[in-house]
């Protein structure tokens, strides 16, 4: 069966076409915020609405199929920004009705995990999920992904994005912070792990203040080292408890090569393998929604039209799987 997946939780509109476990196409359009500003949900939603038709046409063409070959529509049900999610929900509902095919709502976080399992070949990993809105340590048990540790305030991606905007750069993004960090030296910043939970706002405040007196490269390096060490410590504690033999990082921040290296070094002494999916699957994308939609459909989890709706605060551990 061929599934078309729609991702629209935040600044990315992604359309992916997947058949079985083969990604046929995976394209996206990014809403870019004006310099110095965070995401404006209403404008991001307009962007997704304006680009939807074009992206679907491109994704279908690139996949080498016709729209009528699509047998399932999957959409991001949440978590995410209400205005952005709603564009995806309405578009998905219309497509499914027009094509007369089933529809399935996918938890965005679970989609990151499932596509990472496909890409790494891991069957039962301990997961560090690091993105703009989320930072969670996750383990699957009894048909459910359980969150065993998480941020108590902001997501790590949010920490890095807000800090990057304070650097006054034209393109304020985690990849720029990663680049600058390569030239930096360590300066002390606050470190806050509580059991397997984390907090980032104190670190953010101090890092922004430090920019007044310290080279930006040094603050970038120290911010990354501190925030990533916190995530790795929480993950290691969970690994020691669960004794899993596979560790996966997923979500936008998982593209950071320094974080990948640190997780690799942590996993080895525990006899665990570390793996990460290619960047296109850690950035928000439609293929992960399509792939997870297919898995859910196989397990009888398609929705009735009346159940098709967005859930803004949709937690990873709310979904009973298989
Ligand atoms: Fe994401």
mmCIF file with all atom_site columns, N, CA and C and ligand atoms in Angstrom, residues 7 9 108-109 112 129-132 134 251-252 281-285 288, ligand 1:
data_model
loop_
_atom_site.group_PDB
_atom_site.id
_atom_site.type_symbol
_atom_site.label_atom_id
_atom_site.label_alt_id
_atom_site.label_comp_id
_atom_site.label_asym_id
_atom_site.label_entity_id
_atom_site.label_seq_id
_atom_site.pdbx_PDB_ins_code
_atom_site.Cartn_x
_atom_site.Cartn_y
_atom_site.Cartn_z
_atom_site.occupancy
_atom_site.B_iso_or_equiv
_atom_site.pdbx_formal_charge
_atom_site.auth_seq_id
_atom_site.auth_comp_id
_atom_site.auth_asym_id
_atom_site.auth_atom_id
_atom_site.pdbx_PDB_model_num
ATOM   1  N  N   . UNK A 1 7   ? 3.041  16.479 7.091  1.00 0.00 ? 7   UNK A N   1
ATOM   2  C  CA  . UNK A 1 7   ? 3.626  17.000 8.337  1.00 0.00 ? 7   UNK A CA  1
ATOM   3  C  C   . UNK A 1 7   ? 3.434  18.518 8.365  1.00 0.00 ? 7   UNK A C   1
ATOM   4  N  N   . UNK A 1 9   ? 3.394  20.372 11.846 1.00 0.00 ? 9   UNK A N   1
ATOM   5  C  CA  . UNK A 1 9   ? 3.276  20.729 13.262 1.00 0.00 ? 9   UNK A CA  1
ATOM   6  C  C   . UNK A 1 9   ? 3.830  22.116 13.593 1.00 0.00 ? 9   UNK A C   1
ATOM   7  N  N   . UNK A 1 108 ? 3.490  12.961 16.191 1.00 0.00 ? 108 UNK A N   1
ATOM   8  C  CA  . UNK A 1 108 ? 4.718  13.440 15.551 1.00 0.00 ? 108 UNK A CA  1
ATOM   9  C  C   . UNK A 1 108 ? 5.977  12.832 16.183 1.00 0.00 ? 108 UNK A C   1
ATOM   10 N  N   . UNK A 1 109 ? 5.996  12.730 17.509 1.00 0.00 ? 109 UNK A N   1
ATOM   11 C  CA  . UNK A 1 109 ? 7.173  12.208 18.211 1.00 0.00 ? 109 UNK A CA  1
ATOM   12 C  C   . UNK A 1 109 ? 7.370  10.723 17.897 1.00 0.00 ? 109 UNK A C   1
ATOM   13 N  N   . UNK A 1 112 ? 8.969  10.269 14.557 1.00 0.00 ? 112 UNK A N   1
ATOM   14 C  CA  . UNK A 1 112 ? 10.434 10.429 14.579 1.00 0.00 ? 112 UNK A CA  1
ATOM   15 C  C   . UNK A 1 112 ? 11.089 9.123  15.034 1.00 0.00 ? 112 UNK A C   1
ATOM   16 N  N   . UNK A 1 129 ? 14.933 11.909 22.404 1.00 0.00 ? 129 UNK A N   1
ATOM   17 C  CA  . UNK A 1 129 ? 14.200 12.718 21.420 1.00 0.00 ? 129 UNK A CA  1
ATOM   18 C  C   . UNK A 1 129 ? 14.468 14.190 21.714 1.00 0.00 ? 129 UNK A C   1
ATOM   19 N  N   . UNK A 1 130 ? 15.163 14.844 20.805 1.00 0.00 ? 130 UNK A N   1
ATOM   20 C  CA  . UNK A 1 130 ? 15.595 16.228 21.047 1.00 0.00 ? 130 UNK A CA  1
ATOM   21 C  C   . UNK A 1 130 ? 15.148 17.127 19.889 1.00 0.00 ? 130 UNK A C   1
ATOM   22 N  N   . UNK A 1 131 ? 14.196 18.009 20.173 1.00 0.00 ? 131 UNK A N   1
ATOM   23 C  CA  . UNK A 1 131 ? 13.700 18.887 19.112 1.00 0.00 ? 131 UNK A CA  1
ATOM   24 C  C   . UNK A 1 131 ? 13.411 20.267 19.690 1.00 0.00 ? 131 UNK A C   1
ATOM   25 N  N   . UNK A 1 132 ? 12.759 21.120 18.897 1.00 0.00 ? 132 UNK A N   1
ATOM   26 C  CA  . UNK A 1 132 ? 12.457 22.477 19.334 1.00 0.00 ? 132 UNK A CA  1
ATOM   27 C  C   . UNK A 1 132 ? 11.580 22.484 20.575 1.00 0.00 ? 132 UNK A C   1
ATOM   28 N  N   . UNK A 1 134 ? 10.518 19.637 22.340 1.00 0.00 ? 134 UNK A N   1
ATOM   29 C  CA  . UNK A 1 134 ? 10.598 18.446 23.196 1.00 0.00 ? 134 UNK A CA  1
ATOM   30 C  C   . UNK A 1 134 ? 12.027 18.056 23.531 1.00 0.00 ? 134 UNK A C   1
ATOM   31 N  N   . UNK A 1 251 ? 14.861 13.609 16.202 1.00 0.00 ? 251 UNK A N   1
ATOM   32 C  CA  . UNK A 1 251 ? 14.395 14.996 16.309 1.00 0.00 ? 251 UNK A CA  1
ATOM   33 C  C   . UNK A 1 251 ? 15.439 15.936 15.723 1.00 0.00 ? 251 UNK A C   1
ATOM   34 N  N   . UNK A 1 252 ? 15.047 17.185 15.520 1.00 0.00 ? 252 UNK A N   1
ATOM   35 C  CA  . UNK A 1 252 ? 15.899 18.152 14.823 1.00 0.00 ? 252 UNK A CA  1
ATOM   36 C  C   . UNK A 1 252 ? 17.305 18.285 15.388 1.00 0.00 ? 252 UNK A C   1
ATOM   37 N  N   . UNK A 1 281 ? 15.368 12.795 7.932  1.00 0.00 ? 281 UNK A N   1
ATOM   38 C  CA  . UNK A 1 281 ? 14.332 12.182 8.766  1.00 0.00 ? 281 UNK A CA  1
ATOM   39 C  C   . UNK A 1 281 ? 14.320 12.740 10.195 1.00 0.00 ? 281 UNK A C   1
ATOM   40 N  N   . UNK A 1 282 ? 15.368 13.462 10.564 1.00 0.00 ? 282 UNK A N   1
ATOM   41 C  CA  . UNK A 1 282 ? 15.383 14.098 11.886 1.00 0.00 ? 282 UNK A CA  1
ATOM   42 C  C   . UNK A 1 282 ? 14.809 15.502 11.825 1.00 0.00 ? 282 UNK A C   1
ATOM   43 N  N   . UNK A 1 283 ? 14.995 16.167 10.675 1.00 0.00 ? 283 UNK A N   1
ATOM   44 C  CA  . UNK A 1 283 ? 14.230 17.393 10.445 1.00 0.00 ? 283 UNK A CA  1
ATOM   45 C  C   . UNK A 1 283 ? 12.769 16.955 10.308 1.00 0.00 ? 283 UNK A C   1
ATOM   46 N  N   . UNK A 1 284 ? 11.822 17.865 10.529 1.00 0.00 ? 284 UNK A N   1
ATOM   47 C  CA  . UNK A 1 284 ? 10.411 17.493 10.356 1.00 0.00 ? 284 UNK A CA  1
ATOM   48 C  C   . UNK A 1 284 ? 10.169 17.124 8.897  1.00 0.00 ? 284 UNK A C   1
ATOM   49 N  N   . UNK A 1 285 ? 9.445  16.051 8.669  1.00 0.00 ? 285 UNK A N   1
ATOM   50 C  CA  . UNK A 1 285 ? 9.269  15.560 7.294  1.00 0.00 ? 285 UNK A CA  1
ATOM   51 C  C   . UNK A 1 285 ? 8.007  14.719 7.157  1.00 0.00 ? 285 UNK A C   1
ATOM   52 N  N   . UNK A 1 288 ? 8.160  10.360 7.502  1.00 0.00 ? 288 UNK A N   1
ATOM   53 C  CA  . UNK A 1 288 ? 8.023  9.666  8.800  1.00 0.00 ? 288 UNK A CA  1
ATOM   54 C  C   . UNK A 1 288 ? 6.543  9.537  9.190  1.00 0.00 ? 288 UNK A C   1
HETATM 55 FE FE1 . LIG B 2 .   ? 9.987  17.107 14.902 1.00 0.00 ? 1   LIG B FE1 1
#
